[in-house]
PDB file of C-alpha atoms in Angstrom:
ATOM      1  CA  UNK E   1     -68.011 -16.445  52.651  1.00  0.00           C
ATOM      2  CA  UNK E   2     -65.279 -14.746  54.495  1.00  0.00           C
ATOM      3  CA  UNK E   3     -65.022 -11.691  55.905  1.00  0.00           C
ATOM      4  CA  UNK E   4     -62.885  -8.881  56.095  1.00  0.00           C
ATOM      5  CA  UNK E   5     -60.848  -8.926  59.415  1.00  0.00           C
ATOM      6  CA  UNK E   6     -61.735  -6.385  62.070  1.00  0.00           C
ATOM      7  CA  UNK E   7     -58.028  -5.758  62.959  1.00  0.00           C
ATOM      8  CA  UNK E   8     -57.253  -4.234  59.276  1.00  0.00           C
ATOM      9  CA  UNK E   9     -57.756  -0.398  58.609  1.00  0.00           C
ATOM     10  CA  UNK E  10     -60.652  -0.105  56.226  1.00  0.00           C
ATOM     11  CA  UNK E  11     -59.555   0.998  52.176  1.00  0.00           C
ATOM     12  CA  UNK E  12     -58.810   5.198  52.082  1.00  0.00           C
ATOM     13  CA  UNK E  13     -60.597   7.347  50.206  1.00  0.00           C
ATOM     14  CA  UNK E  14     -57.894   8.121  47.757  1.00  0.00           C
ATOM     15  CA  UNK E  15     -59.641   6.101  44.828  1.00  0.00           C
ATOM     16  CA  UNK E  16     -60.774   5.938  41.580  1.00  0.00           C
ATOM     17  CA  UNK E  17     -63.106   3.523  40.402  1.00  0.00           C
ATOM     18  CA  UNK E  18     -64.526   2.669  36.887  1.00  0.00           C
ATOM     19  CA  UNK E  19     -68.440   1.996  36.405  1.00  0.00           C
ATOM     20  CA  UNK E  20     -68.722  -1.458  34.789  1.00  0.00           C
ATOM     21  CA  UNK E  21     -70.523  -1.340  31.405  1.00  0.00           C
ATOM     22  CA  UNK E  22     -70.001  -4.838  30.130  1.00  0.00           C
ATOM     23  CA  UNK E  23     -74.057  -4.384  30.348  1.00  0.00           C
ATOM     24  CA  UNK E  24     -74.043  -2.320  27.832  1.00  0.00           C
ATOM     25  CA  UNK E  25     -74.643  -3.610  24.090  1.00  0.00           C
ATOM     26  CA  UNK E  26     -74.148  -1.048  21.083  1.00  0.00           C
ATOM     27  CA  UNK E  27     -74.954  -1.763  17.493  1.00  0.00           C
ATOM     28  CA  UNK E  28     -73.142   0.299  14.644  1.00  0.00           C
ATOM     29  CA  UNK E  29     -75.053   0.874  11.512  1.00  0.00           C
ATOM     30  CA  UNK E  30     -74.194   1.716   8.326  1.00  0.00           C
ATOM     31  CA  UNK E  31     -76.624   4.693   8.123  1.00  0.00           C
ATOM     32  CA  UNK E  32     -78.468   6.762  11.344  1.00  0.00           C
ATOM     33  CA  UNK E  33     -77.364   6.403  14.965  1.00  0.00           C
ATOM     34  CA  UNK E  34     -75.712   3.399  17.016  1.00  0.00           C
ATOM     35  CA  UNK E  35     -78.557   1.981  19.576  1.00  0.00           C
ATOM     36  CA  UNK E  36     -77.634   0.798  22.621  1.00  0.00           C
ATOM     37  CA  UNK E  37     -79.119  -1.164  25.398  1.00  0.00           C
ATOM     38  CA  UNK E  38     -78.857  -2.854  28.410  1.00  0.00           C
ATOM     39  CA  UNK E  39     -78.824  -6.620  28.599  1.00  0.00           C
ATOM     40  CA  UNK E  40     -77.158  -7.198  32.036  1.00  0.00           C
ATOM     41  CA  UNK E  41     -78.532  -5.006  35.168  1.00  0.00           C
ATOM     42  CA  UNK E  42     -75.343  -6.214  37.280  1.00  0.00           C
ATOM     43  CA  UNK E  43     -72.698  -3.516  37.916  1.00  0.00           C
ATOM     44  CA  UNK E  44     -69.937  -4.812  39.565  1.00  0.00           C
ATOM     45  CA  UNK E  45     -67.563  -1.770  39.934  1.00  0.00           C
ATOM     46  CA  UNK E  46     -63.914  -1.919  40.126  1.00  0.00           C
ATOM     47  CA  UNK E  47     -62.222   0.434  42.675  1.00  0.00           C
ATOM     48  CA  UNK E  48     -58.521   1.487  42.432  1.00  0.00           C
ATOM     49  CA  UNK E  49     -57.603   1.487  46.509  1.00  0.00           C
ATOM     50  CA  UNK E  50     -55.012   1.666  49.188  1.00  0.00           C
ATOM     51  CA  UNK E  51     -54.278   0.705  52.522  1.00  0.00           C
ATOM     52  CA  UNK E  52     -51.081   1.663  55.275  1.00  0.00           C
ATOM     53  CA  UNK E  53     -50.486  -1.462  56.872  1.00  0.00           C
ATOM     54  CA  UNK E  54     -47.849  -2.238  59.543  1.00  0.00           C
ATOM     55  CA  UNK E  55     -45.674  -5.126  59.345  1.00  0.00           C
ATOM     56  CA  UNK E  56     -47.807  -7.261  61.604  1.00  0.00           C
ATOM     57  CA  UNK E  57     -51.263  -6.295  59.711  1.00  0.00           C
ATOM     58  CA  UNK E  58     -49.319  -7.075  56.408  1.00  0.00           C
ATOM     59  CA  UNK E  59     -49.103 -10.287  57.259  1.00  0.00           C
ATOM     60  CA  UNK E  60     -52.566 -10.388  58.309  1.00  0.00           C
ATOM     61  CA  UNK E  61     -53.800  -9.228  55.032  1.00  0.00           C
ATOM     62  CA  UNK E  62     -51.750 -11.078  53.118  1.00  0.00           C
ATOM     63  CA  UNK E  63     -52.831 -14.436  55.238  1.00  0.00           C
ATOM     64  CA  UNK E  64     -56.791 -13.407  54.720  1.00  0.00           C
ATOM     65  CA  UNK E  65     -56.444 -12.822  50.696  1.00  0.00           C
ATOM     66  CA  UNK E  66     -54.067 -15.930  49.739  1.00  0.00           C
ATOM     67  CA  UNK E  67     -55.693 -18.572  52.043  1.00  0.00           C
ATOM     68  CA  UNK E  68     -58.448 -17.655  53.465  1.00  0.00           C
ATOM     69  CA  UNK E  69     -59.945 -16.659  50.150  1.00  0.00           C
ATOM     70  CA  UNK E  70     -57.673 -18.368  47.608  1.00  0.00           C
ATOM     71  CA  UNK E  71     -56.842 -15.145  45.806  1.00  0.00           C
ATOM     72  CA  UNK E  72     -60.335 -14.645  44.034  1.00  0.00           C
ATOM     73  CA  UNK E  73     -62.906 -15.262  46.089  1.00  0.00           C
ATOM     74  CA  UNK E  74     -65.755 -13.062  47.325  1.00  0.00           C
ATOM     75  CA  UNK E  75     -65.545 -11.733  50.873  1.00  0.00           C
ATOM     76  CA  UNK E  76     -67.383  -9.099  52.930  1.00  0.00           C
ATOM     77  CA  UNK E  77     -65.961  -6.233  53.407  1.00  0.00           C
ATOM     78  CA  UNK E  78     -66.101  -2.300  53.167  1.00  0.00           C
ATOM     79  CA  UNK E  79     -65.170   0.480  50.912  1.00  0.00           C
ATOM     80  CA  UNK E  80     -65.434   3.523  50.190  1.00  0.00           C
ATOM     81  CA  UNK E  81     -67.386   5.680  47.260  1.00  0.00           C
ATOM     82  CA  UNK E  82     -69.179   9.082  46.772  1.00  0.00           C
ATOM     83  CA  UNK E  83     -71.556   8.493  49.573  1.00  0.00           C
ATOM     84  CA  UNK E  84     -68.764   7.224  51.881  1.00  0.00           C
ATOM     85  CA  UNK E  85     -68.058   4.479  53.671  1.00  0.00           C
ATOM     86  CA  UNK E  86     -70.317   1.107  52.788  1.00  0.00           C
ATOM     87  CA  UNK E  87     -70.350  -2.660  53.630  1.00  0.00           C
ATOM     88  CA  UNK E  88     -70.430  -5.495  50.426  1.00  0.00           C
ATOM     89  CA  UNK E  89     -69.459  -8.270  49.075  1.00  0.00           C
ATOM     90  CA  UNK E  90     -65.747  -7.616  47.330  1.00  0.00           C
ATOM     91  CA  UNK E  91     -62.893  -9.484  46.000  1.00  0.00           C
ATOM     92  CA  UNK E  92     -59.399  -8.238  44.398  1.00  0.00           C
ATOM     93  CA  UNK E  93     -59.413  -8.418  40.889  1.00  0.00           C
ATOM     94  CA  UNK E  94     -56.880 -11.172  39.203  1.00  0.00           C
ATOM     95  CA  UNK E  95     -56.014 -11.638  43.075  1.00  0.00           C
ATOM     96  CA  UNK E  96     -53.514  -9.450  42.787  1.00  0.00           C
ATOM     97  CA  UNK E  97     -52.017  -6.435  45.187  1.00  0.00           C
ATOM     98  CA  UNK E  98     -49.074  -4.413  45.509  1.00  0.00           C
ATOM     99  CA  UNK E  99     -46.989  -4.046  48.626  1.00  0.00           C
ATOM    100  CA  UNK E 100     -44.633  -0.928  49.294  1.00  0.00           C
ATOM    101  CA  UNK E 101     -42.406  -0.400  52.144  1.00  0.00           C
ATOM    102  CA  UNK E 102     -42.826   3.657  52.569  1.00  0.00           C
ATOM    103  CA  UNK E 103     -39.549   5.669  52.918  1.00  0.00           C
ATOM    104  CA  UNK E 104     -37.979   5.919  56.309  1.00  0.00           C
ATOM    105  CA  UNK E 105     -41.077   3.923  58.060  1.00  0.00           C
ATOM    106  CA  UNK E 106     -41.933   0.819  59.027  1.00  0.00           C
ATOM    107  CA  UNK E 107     -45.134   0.826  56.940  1.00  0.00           C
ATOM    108  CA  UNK E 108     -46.230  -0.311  53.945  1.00  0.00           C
ATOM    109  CA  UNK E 109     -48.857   0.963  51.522  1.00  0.00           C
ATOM    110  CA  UNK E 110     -50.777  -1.805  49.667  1.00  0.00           C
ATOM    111  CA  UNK E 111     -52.500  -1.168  46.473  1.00  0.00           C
ATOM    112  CA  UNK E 112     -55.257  -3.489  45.097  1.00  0.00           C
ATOM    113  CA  UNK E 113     -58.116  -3.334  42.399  1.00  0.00           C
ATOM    114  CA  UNK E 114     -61.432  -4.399  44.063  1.00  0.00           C
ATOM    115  CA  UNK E 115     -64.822  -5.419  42.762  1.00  0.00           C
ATOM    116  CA  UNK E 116     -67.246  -4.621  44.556  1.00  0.00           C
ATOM    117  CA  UNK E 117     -70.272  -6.950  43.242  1.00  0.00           C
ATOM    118  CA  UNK E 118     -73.565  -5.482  42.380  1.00  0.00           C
ATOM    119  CA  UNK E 119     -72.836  -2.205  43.539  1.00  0.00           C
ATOM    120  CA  UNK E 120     -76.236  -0.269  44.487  1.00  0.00           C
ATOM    121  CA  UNK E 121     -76.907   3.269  44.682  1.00  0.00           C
ATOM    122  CA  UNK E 122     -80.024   4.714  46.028  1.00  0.00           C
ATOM    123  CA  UNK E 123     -80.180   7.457  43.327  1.00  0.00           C
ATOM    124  CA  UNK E 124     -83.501   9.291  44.205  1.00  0.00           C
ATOM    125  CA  UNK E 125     -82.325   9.069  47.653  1.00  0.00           C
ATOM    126  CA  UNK E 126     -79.188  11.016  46.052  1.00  0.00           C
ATOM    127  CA  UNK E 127     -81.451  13.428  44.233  1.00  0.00           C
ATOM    128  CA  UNK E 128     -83.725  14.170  47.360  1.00  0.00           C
ATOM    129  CA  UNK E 129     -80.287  15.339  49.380  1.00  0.00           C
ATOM    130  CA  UNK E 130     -79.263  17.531  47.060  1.00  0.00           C
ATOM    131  CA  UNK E 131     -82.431  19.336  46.178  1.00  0.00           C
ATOM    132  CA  UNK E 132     -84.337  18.633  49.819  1.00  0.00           C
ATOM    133  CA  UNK E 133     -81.979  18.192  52.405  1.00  0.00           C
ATOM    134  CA  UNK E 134     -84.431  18.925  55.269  1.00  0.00           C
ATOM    135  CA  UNK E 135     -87.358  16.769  53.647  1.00  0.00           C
ATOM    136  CA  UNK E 136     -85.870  13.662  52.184  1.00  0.00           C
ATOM    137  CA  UNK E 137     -88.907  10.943  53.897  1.00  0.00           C
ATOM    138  CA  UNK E 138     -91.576  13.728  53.183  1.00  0.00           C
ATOM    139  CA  UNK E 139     -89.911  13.296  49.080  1.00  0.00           C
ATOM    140  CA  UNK E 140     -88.950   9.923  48.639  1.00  0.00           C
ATOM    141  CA  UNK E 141     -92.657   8.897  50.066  1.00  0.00           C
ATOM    142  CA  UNK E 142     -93.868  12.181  47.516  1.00  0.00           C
ATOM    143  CA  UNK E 143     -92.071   9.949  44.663  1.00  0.00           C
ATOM    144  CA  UNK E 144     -92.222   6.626  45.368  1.00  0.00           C
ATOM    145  CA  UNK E 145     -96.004   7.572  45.393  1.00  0.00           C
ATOM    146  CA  UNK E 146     -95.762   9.132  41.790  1.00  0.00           C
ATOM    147  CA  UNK E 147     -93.685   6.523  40.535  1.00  0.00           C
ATOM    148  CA  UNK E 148     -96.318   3.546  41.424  1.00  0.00           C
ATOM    149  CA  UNK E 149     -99.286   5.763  39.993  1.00  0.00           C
ATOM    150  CA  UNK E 150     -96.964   6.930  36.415  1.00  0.00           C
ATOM    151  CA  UNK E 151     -98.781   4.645  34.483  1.00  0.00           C
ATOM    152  CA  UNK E 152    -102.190   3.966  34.357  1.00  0.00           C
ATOM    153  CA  UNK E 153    -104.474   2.841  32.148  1.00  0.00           C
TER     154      UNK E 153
END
């Protein structure tokens, strides 16, 4: 698998991204409430992102993404969500980016749709932040603790 070249600036934070819920099943009834469940446990997220390249890292990217991984492959790579920053395996989706020369530069700002595959998130990690900043090893020890011992027979 390929990875992301070094010499490229990392995606900016100015993103959106969609949570993948293909995993999802719902059933409409006639009468009562739809049920839904999950059949897949996979999320493989799909981030709206951008990147200021130069003419010489341009052609860089552009090299890395039509050869090196034949427009749809998986490589490693970085980007960014709420928590920041993170390393994964990613790909652009359909292959497909847009390339801008800016006004009165000689830059260019590249959009692309990425999937990021099997996106984690370390939600109780999340929780312990927010409501124990100054104790999160003392809680997620508390927790993972509670959560081995919730049921017992």
């Amino acid at each position: 698998m390929e990875t992301y070249p070094s010499v490229l600036p990392a995606w900016q934070r100015g993103y959106s991204f969609a949570p993948n819920n293909k995993g999802v099943l719902r059933t409409e009834f006639s009468t009562g409430r739809a049920r839904q469940r999950n059949v897949v446990d996979v999320r493989d997220d799909i981030f709206e992102c951008s990147l200021i390249l130069d003419p010489r890292e341009l052609v860089i990217f552009e090299h890395f993404i039509n050869v090196r991984c034949n427009k749809v492959d998986w490589f490693n790579g970085q980007y960014h969500d709420g928590e920041g920053l993170k390393d994964g395996v990613v790909r652009l989706v359909s292959g497909a980016y847009k390339a801008k020369q800016m006004s009165d530069a000689e830059l260019y700002t590249v959009t692309a749709s990425i999937e990021v595959q099997d996106r984690q998130f370390d939600e109780y990690g999340l929780l312990a932040a927010y409501l124990y900043p100054n104790s999160i090893d003392q809680y997620l020890g508390n927790l993972d603790d509670a959560w081995a011992n919730w049921y017992t027979e």
